mmCIF file of C-alpha atoms in Angstrom:
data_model
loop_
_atom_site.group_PDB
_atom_site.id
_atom_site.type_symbol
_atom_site.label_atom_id
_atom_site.label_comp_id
_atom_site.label_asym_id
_atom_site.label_seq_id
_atom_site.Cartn_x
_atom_site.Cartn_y
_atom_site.Cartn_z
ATOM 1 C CA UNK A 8 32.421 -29.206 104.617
ATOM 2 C CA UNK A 9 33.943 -31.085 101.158
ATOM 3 C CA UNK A 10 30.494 -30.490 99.615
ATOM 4 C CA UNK A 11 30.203 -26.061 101.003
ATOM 5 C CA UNK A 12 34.375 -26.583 99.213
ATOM 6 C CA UNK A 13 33.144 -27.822 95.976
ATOM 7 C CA UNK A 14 30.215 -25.260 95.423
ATOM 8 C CA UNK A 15 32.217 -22.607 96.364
ATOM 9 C CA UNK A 16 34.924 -23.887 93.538
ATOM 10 C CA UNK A 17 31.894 -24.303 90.988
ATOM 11 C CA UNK A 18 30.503 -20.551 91.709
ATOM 12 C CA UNK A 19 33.648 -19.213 91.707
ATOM 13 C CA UNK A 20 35.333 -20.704 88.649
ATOM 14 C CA UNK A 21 34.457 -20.421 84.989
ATOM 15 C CA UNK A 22 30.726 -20.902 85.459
ATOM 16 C CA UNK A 23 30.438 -17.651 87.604
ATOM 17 C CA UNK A 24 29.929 -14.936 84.900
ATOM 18 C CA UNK A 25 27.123 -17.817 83.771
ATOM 19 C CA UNK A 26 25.186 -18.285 86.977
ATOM 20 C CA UNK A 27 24.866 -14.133 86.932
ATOM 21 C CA UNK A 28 23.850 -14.084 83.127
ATOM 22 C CA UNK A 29 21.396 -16.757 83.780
ATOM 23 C CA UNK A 30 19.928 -15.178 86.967
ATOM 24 C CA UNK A 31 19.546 -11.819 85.313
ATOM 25 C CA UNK A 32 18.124 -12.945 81.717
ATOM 26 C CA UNK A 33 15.769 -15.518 83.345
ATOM 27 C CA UNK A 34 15.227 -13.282 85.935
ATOM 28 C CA UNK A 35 13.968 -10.565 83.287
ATOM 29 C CA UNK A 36 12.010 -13.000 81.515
ATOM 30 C CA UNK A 37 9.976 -14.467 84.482
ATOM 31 C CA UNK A 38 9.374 -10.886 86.125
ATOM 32 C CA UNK A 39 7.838 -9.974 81.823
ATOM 33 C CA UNK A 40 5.878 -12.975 81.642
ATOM 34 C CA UNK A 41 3.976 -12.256 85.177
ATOM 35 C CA UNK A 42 3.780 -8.408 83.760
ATOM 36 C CA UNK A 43 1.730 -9.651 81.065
ATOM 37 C CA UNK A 44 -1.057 -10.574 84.054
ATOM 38 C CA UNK A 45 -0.012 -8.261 86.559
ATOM 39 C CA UNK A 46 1.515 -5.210 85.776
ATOM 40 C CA UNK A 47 0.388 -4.599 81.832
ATOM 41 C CA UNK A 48 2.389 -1.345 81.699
ATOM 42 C CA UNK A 49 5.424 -2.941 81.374
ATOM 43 C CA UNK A 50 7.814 -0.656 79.770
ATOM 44 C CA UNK A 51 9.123 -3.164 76.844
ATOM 45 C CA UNK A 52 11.408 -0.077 75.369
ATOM 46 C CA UNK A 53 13.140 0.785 78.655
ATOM 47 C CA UNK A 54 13.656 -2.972 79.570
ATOM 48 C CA UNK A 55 15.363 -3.233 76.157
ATOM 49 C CA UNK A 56 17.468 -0.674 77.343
ATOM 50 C CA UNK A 57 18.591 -1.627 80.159
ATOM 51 C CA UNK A 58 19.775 -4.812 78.841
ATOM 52 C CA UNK A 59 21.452 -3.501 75.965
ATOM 53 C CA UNK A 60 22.912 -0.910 78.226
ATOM 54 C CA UNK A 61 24.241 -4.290 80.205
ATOM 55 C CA UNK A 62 25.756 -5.978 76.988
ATOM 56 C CA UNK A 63 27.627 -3.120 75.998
ATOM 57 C CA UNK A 64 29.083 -2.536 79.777
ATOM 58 C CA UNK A 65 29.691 -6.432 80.301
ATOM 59 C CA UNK A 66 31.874 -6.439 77.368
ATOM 60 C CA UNK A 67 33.530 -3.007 78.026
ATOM 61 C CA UNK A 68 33.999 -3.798 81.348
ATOM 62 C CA UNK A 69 35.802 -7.422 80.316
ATOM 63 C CA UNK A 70 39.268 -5.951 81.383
ATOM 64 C CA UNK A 71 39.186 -2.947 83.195
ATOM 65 C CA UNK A 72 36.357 -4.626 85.193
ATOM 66 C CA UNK A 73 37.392 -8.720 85.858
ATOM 67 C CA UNK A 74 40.692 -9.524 84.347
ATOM 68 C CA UNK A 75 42.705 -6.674 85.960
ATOM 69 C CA UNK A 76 41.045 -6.871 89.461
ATOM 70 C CA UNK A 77 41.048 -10.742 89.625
ATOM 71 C CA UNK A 78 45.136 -10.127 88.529
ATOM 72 C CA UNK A 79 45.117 -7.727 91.435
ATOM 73 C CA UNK A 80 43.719 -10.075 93.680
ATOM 74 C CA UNK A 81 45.528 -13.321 93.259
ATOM 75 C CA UNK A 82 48.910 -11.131 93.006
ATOM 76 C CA UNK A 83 47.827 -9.692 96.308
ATOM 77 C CA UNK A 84 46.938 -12.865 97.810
ATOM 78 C CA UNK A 85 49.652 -14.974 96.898
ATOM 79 C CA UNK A 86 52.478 -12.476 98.291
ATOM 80 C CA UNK A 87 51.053 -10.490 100.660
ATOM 81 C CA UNK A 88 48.113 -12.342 102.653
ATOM 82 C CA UNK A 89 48.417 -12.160 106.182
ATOM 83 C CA UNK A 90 47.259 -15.587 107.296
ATOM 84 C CA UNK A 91 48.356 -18.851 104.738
ATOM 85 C CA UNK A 92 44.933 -20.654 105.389
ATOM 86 C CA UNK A 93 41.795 -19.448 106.646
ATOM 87 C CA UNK A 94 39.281 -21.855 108.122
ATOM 88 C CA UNK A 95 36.119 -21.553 105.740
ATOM 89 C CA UNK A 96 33.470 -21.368 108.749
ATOM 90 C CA UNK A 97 35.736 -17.952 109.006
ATOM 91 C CA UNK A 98 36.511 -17.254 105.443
ATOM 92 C CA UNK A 99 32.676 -17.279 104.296
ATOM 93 C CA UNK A 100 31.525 -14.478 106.980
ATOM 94 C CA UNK A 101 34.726 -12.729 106.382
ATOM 95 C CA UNK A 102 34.547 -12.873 102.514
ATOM 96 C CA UNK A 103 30.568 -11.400 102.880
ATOM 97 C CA UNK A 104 31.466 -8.911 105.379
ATOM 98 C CA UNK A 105 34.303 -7.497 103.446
ATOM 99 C CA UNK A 106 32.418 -7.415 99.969
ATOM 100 C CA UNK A 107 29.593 -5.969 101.974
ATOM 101 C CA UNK A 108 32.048 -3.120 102.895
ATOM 102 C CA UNK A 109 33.460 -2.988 99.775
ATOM 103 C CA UNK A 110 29.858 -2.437 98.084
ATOM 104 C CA UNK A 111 28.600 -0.061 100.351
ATOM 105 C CA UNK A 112 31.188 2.673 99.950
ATOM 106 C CA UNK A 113 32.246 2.167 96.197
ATOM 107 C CA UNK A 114 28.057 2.695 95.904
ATOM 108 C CA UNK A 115 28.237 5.665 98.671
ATOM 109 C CA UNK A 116 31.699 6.976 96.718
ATOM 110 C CA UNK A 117 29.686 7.129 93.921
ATOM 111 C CA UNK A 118 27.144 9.435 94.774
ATOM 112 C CA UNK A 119 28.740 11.327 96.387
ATOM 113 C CA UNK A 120 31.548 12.688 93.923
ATOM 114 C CA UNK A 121 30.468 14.028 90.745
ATOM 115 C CA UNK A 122 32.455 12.289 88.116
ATOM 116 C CA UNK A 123 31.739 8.928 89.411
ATOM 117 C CA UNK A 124 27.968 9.966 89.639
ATOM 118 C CA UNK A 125 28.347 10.656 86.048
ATOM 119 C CA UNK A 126 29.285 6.798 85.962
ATOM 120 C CA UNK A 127 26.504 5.573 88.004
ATOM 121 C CA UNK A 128 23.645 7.802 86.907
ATOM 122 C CA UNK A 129 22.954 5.486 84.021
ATOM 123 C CA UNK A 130 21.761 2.689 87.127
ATOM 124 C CA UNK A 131 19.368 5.139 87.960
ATOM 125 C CA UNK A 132 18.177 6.534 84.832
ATOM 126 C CA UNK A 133 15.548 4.408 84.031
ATOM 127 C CA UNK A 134 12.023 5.567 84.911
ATOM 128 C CA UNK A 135 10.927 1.670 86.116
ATOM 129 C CA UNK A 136 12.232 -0.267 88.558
ATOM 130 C CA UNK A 137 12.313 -3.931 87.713
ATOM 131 C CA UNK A 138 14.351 -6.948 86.915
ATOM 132 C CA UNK A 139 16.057 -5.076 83.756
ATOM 133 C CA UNK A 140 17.412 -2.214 85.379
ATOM 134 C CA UNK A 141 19.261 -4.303 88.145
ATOM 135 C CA UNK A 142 22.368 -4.659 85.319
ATOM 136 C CA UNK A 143 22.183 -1.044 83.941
ATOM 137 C CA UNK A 144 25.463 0.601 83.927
ATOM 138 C CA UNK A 145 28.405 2.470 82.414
ATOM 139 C CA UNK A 146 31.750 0.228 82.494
ATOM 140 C CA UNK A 147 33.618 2.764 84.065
ATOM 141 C CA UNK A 148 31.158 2.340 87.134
ATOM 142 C CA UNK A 149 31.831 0.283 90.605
ATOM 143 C CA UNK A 150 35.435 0.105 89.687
ATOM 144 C CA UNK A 151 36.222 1.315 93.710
ATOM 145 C CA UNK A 152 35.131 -1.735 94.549
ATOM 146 C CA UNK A 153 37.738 -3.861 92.836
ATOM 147 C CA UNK A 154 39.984 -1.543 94.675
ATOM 148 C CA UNK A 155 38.640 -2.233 97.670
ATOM 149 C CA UNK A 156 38.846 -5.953 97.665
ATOM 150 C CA UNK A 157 42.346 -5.704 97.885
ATOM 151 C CA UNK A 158 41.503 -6.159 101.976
ATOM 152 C CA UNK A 159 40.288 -9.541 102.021
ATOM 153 C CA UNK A 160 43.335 -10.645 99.523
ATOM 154 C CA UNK A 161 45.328 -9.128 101.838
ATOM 155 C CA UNK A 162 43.517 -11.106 104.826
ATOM 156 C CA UNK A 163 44.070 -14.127 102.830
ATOM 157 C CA UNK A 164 40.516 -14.805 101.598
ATOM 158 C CA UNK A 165 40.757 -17.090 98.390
ATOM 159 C CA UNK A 166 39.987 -15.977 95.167
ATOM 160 C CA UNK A 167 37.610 -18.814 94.208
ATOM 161 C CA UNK A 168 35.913 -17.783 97.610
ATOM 162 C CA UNK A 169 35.520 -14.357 97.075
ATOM 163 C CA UNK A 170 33.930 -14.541 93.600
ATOM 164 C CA UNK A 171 31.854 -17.094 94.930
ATOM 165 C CA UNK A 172 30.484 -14.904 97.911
ATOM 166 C CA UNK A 173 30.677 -11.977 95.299
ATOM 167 C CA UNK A 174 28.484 -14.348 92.836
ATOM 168 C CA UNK A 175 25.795 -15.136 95.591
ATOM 169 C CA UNK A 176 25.744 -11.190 96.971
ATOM 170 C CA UNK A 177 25.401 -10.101 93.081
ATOM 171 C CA UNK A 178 22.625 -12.797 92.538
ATOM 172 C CA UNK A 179 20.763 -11.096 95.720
ATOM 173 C CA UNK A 180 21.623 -8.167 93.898
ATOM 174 C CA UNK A 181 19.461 -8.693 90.728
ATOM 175 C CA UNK A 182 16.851 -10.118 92.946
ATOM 176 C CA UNK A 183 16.103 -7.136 94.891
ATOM 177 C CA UNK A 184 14.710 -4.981 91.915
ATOM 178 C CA UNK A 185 12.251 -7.299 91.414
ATOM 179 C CA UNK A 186 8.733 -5.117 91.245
ATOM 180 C CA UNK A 187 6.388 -8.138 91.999
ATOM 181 C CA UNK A 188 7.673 -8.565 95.686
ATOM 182 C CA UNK A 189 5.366 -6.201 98.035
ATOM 183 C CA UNK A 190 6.920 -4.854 101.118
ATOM 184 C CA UNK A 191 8.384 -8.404 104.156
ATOM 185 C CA UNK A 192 7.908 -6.828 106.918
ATOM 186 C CA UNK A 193 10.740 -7.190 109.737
ATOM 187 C CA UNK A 194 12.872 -8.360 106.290
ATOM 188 C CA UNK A 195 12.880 -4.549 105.388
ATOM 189 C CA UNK A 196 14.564 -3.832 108.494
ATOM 190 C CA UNK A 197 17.092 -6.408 108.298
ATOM 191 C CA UNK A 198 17.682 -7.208 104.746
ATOM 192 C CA UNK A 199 17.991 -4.930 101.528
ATOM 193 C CA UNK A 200 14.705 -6.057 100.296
ATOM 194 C CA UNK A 201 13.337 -5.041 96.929
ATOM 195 C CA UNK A 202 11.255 -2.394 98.598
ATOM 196 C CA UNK A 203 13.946 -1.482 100.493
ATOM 197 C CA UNK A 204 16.267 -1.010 97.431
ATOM 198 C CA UNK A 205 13.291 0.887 95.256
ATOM 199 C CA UNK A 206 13.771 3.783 98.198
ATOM 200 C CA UNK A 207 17.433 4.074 96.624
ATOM 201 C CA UNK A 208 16.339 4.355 93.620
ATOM 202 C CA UNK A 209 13.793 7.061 93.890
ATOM 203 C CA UNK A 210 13.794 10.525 93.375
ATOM 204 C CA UNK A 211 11.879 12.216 95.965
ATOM 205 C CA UNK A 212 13.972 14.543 98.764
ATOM 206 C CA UNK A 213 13.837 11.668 101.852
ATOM 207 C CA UNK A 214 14.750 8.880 100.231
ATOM 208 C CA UNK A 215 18.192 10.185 97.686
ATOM 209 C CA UNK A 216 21.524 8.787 99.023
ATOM 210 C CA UNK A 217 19.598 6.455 101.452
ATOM 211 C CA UNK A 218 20.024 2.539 101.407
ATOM 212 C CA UNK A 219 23.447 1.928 99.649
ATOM 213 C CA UNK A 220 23.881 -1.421 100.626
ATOM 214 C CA UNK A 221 23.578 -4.774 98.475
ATOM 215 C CA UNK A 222 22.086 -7.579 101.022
ATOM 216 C CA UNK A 223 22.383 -6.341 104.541
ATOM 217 C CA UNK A 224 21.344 -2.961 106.150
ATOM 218 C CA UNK A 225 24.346 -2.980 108.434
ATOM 219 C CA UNK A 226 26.401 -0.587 107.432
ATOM 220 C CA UNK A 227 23.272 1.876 106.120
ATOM 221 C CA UNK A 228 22.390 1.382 109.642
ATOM 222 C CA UNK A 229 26.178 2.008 111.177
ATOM 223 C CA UNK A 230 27.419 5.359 108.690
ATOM 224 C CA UNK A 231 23.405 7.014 109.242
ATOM 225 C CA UNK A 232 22.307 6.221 105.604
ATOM 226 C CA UNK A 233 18.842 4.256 105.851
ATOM 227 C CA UNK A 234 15.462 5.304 105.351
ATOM 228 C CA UNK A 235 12.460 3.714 105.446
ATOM 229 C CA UNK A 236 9.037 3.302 103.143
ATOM 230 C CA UNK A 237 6.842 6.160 103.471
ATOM 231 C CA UNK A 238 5.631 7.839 100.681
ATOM 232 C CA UNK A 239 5.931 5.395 97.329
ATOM 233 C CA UNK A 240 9.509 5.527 95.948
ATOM 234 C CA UNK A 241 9.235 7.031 92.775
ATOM 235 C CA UNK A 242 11.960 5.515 90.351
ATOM 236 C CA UNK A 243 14.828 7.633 88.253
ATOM 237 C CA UNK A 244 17.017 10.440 87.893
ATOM 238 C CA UNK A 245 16.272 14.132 89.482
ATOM 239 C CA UNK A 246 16.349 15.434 86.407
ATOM 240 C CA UNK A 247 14.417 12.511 84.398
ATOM 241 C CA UNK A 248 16.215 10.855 81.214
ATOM 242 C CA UNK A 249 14.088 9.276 78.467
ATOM 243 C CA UNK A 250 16.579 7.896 75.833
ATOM 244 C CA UNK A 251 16.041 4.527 75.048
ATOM 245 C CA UNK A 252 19.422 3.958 72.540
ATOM 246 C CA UNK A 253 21.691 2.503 74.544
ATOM 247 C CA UNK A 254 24.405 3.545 72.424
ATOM 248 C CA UNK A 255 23.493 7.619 73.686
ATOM 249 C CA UNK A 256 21.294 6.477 76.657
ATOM 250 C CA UNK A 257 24.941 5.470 78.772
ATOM 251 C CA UNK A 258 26.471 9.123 78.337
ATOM 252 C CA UNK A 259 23.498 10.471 80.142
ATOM 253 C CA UNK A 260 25.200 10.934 83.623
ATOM 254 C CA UNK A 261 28.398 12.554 81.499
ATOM 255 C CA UNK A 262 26.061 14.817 79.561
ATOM 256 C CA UNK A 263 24.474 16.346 82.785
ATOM 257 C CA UNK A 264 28.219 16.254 84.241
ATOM 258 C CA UNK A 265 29.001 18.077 81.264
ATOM 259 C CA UNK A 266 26.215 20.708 81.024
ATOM 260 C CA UNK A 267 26.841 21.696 84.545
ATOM 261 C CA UNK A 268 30.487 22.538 83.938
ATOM 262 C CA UNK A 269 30.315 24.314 81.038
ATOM 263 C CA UNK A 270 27.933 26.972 82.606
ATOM 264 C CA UNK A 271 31.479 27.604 84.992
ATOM 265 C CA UNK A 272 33.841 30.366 83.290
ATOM 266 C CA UNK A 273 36.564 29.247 85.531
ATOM 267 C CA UNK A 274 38.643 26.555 85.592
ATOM 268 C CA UNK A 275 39.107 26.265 89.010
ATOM 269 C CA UNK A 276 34.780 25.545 89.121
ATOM 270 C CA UNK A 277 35.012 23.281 85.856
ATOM 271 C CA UNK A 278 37.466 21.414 87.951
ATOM 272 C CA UNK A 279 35.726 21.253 90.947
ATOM 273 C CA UNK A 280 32.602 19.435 89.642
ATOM 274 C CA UNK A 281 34.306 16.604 89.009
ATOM 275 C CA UNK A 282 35.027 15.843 92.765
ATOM 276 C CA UNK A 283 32.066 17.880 94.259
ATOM 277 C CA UNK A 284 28.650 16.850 94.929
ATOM 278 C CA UNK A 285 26.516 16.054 92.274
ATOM 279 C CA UNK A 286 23.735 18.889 93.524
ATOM 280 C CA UNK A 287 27.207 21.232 93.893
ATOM 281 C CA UNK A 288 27.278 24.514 91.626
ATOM 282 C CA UNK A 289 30.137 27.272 91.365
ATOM 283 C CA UNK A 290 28.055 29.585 92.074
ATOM 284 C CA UNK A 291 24.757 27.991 94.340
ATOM 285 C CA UNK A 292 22.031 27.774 91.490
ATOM 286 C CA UNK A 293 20.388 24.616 91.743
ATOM 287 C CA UNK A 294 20.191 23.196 87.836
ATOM 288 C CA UNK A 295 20.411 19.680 88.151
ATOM 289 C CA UNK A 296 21.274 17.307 90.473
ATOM 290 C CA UNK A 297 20.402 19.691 93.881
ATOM 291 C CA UNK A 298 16.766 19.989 93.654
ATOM 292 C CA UNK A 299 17.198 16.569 95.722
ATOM 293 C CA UNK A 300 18.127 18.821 98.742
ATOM 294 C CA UNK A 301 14.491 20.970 98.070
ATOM 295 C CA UNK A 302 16.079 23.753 96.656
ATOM 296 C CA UNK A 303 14.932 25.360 93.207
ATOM 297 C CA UNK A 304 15.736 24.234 90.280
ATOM 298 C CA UNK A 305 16.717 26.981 87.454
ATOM 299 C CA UNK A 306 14.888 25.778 83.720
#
C-alpha cells in the first residue's frame, strides 16, 4: 500500500501537468509517425491546429482552470470534509467514481446549453479524429467540472488523490482518440474505447449527444445516452468548420452562437440562446446546430 501512496503523491504533485503533456505530445507523435505507413492522409494542418488550439487554452486556462479549482478544493477539504481519513482501497474507487460523475455531466451540460456549446464546439470542430484533437479546446470549456469536484472534497478525498485519479482518467482520455485502434469487441460495451468515443464525435443524426463519458460507459448507460457503432462515425461539427489559425479557429463555436442570435429581433430570443439547445431557434428554422435532429437546414 506505501508503494499505490507514493505514486499517487508523484501523479498528483508537480509532475502531473508533465505526465499529461508528455502523454499527449508523444502520443501525437507516435500516432504521425505510424500515419506515415498507415493512414497517408494525415491532416498535418488540422493536427497543427489542434495543438496550437491546446497551447493557447493550457495557458489561458492556468487560473481560471487549475489554480482557482485546486484553491477550491483544498479550502473545501480542509474545513468541510465529512470523514478526516479515508481508507485508500475506498478513496481510489470513490475518487474515479466521482470524477467519472463529474465528467459526464460537465460534458452532457455542455451540449446541451448553448453558450457552453459555444465553449466546447472547438473539441469537435476538427474534421479528423486522432491523437491531436483529444486536447482541442476553448479555456472557458469544462469549467463545471471543477465545480463539481467540490463533492469528493467535501467527502474528504485528498487533493493529491484526486489529481492523481484525474491524471490517469485524463491520460485514458487522450488515448481514446487514437485512430489506429479498430473496434475491442466486449471493450466497446464496457469501456469508452476509441471507437466508442469517435461515435461522440460524429456528426450523423444517431450518434450526436451519445457517449459523454471519459473511461467507463456507466453513466451513458444509467441517464439513456449510449449508442453503438453502426454506420462509420463521421468526425466534426454539423455545420463543418475549416479554419486552421488557431488564433480565429477557437471563436468558431461563439461565431455560430453569435450568428444564430443576431437573426432574433428580440431580446427575450437573443437571450434565450444562450441557455437553449444548441439546434434551438426563436422562431423553429433549423440554421445550424438542429439539422442533428433531421430537420432542414435553411442556407
Amino acid at each position: 500500500m506505501e508503494s499505490i501512496r507514493e505514486s499517487i503523491d508523484f501523479i498528483g504533485g508537480p509532475a502531473a501537468l508533465w505526465i499529461l503533456a508528455t502523454m499527449y505530445f508523444g502520443s501525437v507523435i507516435l500516432e504521425r509517425l505510424w500515419a506515415i505507413r498507415g493512414k497517408p492522409d494525415y491532416d498535418n494542418k488540422d493536427a497543427f491546429n489542434s495543438i496550437g488550439l491546446n497551447l493557447i487554452t493550457s495557458v489561458l486556462n492556468l487560473v481560471i482552470g487549475i489554480l482557482l479549482p485546486l484553491a477550491l478544493y483544498v479550502l473545501v477539504y480542509d474545513n468541510l470534509r465529512l470523514f478526516e481519513t479515508i481508507p485508500l482501497w475506498v478513496a481510489i474507487p470513490v475518487a474515479f467514481v466521482a470524477h467519472e460523475f463529474a465528467y459526464y455531466w460537465d460534458h452532457r451540460l455542455n451540449h446541451r446549453v448553448g453558450l457552453f456549446w459555444a465553449f466546447h464546439a472547438i473539441h469537435h470542430s476538427s474534421n479528423e479524429f486522432n491523437h491531436s484533437t483529444a486536447a482541442r479546446g476553448f479555456f472557458l470549456d469544462g469549467q463545471l467540472k471543477r465545480l463539481f469536484a467540490v463533492i469528493p472534497a467535501f467527502i474528504g478525498i485528498d487533493p493529491v488523490l484526486y489529481i492523481a485519479v484525474s491524471v490517469c482518467t485524463n491520460a485514458f482520455g487522450i488515448w481514446n482518440h487514437a485512430s489506429y485502434v479498430p473496434g475491442l469487441g466486449w471493450l466497446d460495451r464496457l469501456l469508452m474505447t476509441p471507437k466508442m468515443h469517435k461515435i461522440h464525435h460524429a456528426n450523423q443524426p444517431q450518434y450526436i449527444d451519445k457517449n459523454y463519458s471519459q473511461v467507463t460507459l456507466v453513466f451513458d448507460r444509467l441517464f439513456g445516452s449510449t449508442a453503438y457503432l453502426g454506420e462509420e462515425p463521421n468526425p466534426g461539427l454539423v455545420k463543418p468548420v475549416y479554419d486552421y489559425n488557431p488564433l480565429t479557429a477557437q471563436f468558431a463555436g461563439l461565431k455560430q452562437l453569435k450568428d444564430r442570435m443576431d437573426i432574433a429581433k428580440r431580446w427575450q430570443d437573443k437571450i434565450a440562446y444562450l441557455w437553449r439547445p444548441p439546434e434551438w431557434s426563436h422562431d423553429g428554422v433549423c440554421r445550424s446546430e438542429c439539422p442533428k435532429y433531421g430537420g432542414p437546414q435553411l442556407v
